[in-house]
Coordinates of C-alpha atoms in Angstrom, one line a residue:
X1 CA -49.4 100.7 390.4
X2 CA -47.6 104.0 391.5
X3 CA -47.1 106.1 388.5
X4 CA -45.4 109.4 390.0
X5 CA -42.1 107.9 388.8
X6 CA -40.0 110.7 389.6
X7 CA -35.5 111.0 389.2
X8 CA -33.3 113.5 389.1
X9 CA -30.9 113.7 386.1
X10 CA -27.5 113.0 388.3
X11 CA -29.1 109.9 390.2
X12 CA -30.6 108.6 386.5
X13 CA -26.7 108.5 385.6
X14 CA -25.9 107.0 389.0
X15 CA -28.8 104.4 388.2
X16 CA -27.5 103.2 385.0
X17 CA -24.1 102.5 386.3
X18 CA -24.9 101.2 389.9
X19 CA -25.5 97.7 391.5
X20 CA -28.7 96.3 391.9
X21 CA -29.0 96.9 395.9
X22 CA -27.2 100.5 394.6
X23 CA -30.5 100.8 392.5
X24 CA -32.7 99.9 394.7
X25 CA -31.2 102.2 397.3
X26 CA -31.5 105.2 394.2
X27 CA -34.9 104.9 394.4
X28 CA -36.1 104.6 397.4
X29 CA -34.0 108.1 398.3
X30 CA -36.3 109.7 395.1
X31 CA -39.4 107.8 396.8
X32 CA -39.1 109.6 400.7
X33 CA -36.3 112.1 400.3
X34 CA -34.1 113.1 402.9
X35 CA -35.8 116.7 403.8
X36 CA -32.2 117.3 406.5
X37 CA -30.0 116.0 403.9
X38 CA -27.2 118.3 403.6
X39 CA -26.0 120.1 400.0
X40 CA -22.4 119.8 399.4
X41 CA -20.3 122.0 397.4
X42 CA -22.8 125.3 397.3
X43 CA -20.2 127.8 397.4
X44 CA -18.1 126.1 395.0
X45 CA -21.1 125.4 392.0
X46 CA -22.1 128.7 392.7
X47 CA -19.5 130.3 391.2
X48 CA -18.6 128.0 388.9
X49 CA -22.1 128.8 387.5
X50 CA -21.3 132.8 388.0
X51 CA -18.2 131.7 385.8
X52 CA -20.0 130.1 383.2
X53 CA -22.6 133.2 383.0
X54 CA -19.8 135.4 382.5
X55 CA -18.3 134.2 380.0
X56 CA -15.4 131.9 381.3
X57 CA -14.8 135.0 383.3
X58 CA -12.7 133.3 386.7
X59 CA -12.8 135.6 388.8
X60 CA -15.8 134.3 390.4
X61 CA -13.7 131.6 391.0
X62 CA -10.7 132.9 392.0
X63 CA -13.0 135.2 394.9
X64 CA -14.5 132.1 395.8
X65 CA -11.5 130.4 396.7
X66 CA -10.0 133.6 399.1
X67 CA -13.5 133.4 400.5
X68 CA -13.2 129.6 401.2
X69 CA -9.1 129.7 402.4
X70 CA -10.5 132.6 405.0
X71 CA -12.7 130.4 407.0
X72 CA -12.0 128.3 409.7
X73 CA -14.8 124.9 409.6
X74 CA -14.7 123.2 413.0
X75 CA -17.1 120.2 412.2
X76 CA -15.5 117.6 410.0
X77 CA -18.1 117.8 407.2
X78 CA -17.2 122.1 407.0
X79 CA -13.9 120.8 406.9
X80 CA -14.1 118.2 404.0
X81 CA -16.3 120.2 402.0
X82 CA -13.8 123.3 402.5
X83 CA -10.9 120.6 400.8
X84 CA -13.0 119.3 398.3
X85 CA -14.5 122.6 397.0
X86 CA -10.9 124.3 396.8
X87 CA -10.0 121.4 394.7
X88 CA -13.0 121.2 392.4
X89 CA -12.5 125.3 391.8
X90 CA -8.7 124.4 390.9
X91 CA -9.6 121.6 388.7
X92 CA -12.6 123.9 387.3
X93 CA -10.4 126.6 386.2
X94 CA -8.1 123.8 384.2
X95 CA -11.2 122.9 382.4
X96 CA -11.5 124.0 378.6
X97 CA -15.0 125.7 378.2
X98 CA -16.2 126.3 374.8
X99 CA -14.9 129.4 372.8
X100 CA -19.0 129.8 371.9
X101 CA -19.6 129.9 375.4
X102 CA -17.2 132.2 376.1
X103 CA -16.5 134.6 373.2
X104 CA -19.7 135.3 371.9
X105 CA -22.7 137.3 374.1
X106 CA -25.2 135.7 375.7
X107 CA -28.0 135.8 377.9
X108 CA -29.2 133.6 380.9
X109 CA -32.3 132.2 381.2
X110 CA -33.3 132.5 384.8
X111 CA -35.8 129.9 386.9
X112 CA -37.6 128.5 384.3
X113 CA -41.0 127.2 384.8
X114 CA -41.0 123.8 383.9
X115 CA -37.6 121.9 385.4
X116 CA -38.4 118.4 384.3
X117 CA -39.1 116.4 381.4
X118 CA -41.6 112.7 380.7
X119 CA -39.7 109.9 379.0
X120 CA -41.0 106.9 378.8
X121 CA -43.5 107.3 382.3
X122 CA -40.9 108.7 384.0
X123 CA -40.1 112.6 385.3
X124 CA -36.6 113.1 385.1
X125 CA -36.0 116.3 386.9
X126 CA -33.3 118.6 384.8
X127 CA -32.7 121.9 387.0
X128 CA -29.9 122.8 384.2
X129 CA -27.3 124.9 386.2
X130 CA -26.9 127.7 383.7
X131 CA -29.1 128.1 380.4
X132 CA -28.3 130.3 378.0
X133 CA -29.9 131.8 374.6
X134 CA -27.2 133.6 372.3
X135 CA -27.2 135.0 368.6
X136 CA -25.6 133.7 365.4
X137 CA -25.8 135.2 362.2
X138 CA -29.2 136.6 363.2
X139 CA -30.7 133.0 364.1
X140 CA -31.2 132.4 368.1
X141 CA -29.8 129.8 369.9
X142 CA -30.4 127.8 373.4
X143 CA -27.5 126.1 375.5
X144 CA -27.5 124.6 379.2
X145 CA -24.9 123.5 381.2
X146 CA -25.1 120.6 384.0
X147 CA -22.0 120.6 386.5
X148 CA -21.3 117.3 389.0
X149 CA -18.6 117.7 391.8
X150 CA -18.2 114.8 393.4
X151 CA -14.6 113.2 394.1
X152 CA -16.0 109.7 395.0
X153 CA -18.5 109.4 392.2
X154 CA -16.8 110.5 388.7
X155 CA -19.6 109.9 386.1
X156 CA -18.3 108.3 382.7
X157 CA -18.6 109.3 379.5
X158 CA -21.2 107.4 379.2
X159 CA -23.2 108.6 381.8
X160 CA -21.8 112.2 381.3
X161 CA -23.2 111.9 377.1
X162 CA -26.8 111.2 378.8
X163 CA -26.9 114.0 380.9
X164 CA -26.2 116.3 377.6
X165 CA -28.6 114.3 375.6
X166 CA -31.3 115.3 378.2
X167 CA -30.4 118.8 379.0
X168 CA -31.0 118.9 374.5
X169 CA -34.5 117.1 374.7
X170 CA -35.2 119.7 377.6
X171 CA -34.1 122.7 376.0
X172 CA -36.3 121.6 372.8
X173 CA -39.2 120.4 374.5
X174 CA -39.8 123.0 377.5
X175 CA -37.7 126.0 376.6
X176 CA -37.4 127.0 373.4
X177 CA -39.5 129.1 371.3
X178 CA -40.4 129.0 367.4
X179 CA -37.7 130.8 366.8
X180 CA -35.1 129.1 368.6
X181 CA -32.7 126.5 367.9
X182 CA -31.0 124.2 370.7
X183 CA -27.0 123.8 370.0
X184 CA -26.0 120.4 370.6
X185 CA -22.1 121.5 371.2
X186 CA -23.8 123.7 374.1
X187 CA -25.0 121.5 376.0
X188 CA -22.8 120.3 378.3
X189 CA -22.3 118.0 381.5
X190 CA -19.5 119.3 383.1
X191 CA -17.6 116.4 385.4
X192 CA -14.9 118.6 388.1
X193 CA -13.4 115.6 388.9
X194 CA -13.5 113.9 386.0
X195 CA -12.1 116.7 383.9
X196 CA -14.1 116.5 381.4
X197 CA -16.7 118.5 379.4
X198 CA -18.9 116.2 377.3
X199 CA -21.4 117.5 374.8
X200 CA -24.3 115.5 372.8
X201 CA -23.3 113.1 371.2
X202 CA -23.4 111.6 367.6
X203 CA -26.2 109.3 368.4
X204 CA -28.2 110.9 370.2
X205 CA -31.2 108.8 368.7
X206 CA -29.5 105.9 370.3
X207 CA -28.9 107.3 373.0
X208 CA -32.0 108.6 374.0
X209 CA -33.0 104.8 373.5
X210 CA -30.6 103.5 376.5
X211 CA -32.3 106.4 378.6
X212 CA -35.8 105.1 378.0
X213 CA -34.3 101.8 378.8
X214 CA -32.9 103.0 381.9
X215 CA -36.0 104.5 382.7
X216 CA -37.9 101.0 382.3
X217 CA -35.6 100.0 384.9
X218 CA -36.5 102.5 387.3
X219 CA -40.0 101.6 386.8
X220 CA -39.3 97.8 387.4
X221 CA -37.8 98.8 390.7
X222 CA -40.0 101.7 392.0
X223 CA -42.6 98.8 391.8
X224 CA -41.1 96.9 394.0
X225 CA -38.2 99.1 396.3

């Protein structure tokens, strides 16, 4: 029996809303990944993280779009991913960040170590976009922020509340210090096209249940896929 199970955080919420031949299809791409498979939407999460890192600060944004509107794609992929990357950064600057993220000073955390986290058997591979330590009445604090731009693929609440549930155990198990405390209301999975901003929720006990669940599941089918 193979135990390398291995997932990213974004296809673990695609796996727990997805078909069974959806599943199947999930985890065989984690098994043999596509090494020519192209990234969408660099220029567009790039600086919606520089955005984020500065403090709700859109200017990052706004550059990115006269950088974007200045090209001219040819290829019908450059072309699509031009559209949808204007829209996402017009959608993104509609979006409500935090007043904690953007009011009080922070620093970034830059290329941890460690990426991932075990539950249950199974790696889930967390990558945060942007984590952050700040300070509060003299106590430190950790956030992280996971962002999904996809037009076609809008994750749920649901699915959006076990993304921040992860990025929490991740911040307390692999990043922070003795001294450190992980804010649940900072950490956030950010859905562009689904305009929404969800943070940890209430029960988080619960649902860090469903995620070992889920991860069952994945198991079940690596076994066999």
């Amino acid at each position: 029996m193979n135990k390398n199970y291995l997932i990213s955080i974004n296809q673990l919420a695609d796996f727990s809303k997805a078909t069974d031949a959806k599943k199947r299809t999930i985890i065989r791409q984690q098994k043999e990944p596509n090494k020519f498979r192209m990234a969408y939407y660099q220029l567009a999460k790039a600086r919606m993280k520089k955005t984020i890192e500065k403090h709700g600060d859109l200017e990052p944004i706004l550059n990115g779009m006269d950088d974007l509107l200045s090209r001219k794609p040819e290829k019908v992929r450059q072309i699509n991913d031009k559209v949808v990357s204007l829209e996402a950064m017009k959608r993104f600057i509609n979006l409500k960040l935090p007043d904690l993220l953007c009011n009080v000073p922070h620093e970034v955390i830059k290329k941890p170590k460690f990426k991932s986290i075990f539950l249950n058997g199974v790696e889930i591979i967390i990558s945060p976009d942007v984590i952050i330590r700040l300070e509060l009445d003299g106590k430190k604090y950790l956030g992280a922020v996971k962002i999904h731009i996809s037009k076609n693929n809008v994750f749920d609440n649901l699915q959006s509340r076990y993304i921040s549930t992860l990025l929490f155990k991740y911040l307390k198990e692999i990043i922070a210090k003795d001294d450190e405390e992980v804010l649940d209301s900072l950490c956030l999975s950010i859905d562009v096209f689904g305009d929404s901003i969800i943070s940890v929720p209430n029960n988080f006990s619960d649902t860090v249940n469903d995620i070992e669940i889920i991860c069952d599941e994945v198991k079940t089918i690596w076994n066999v896929a």
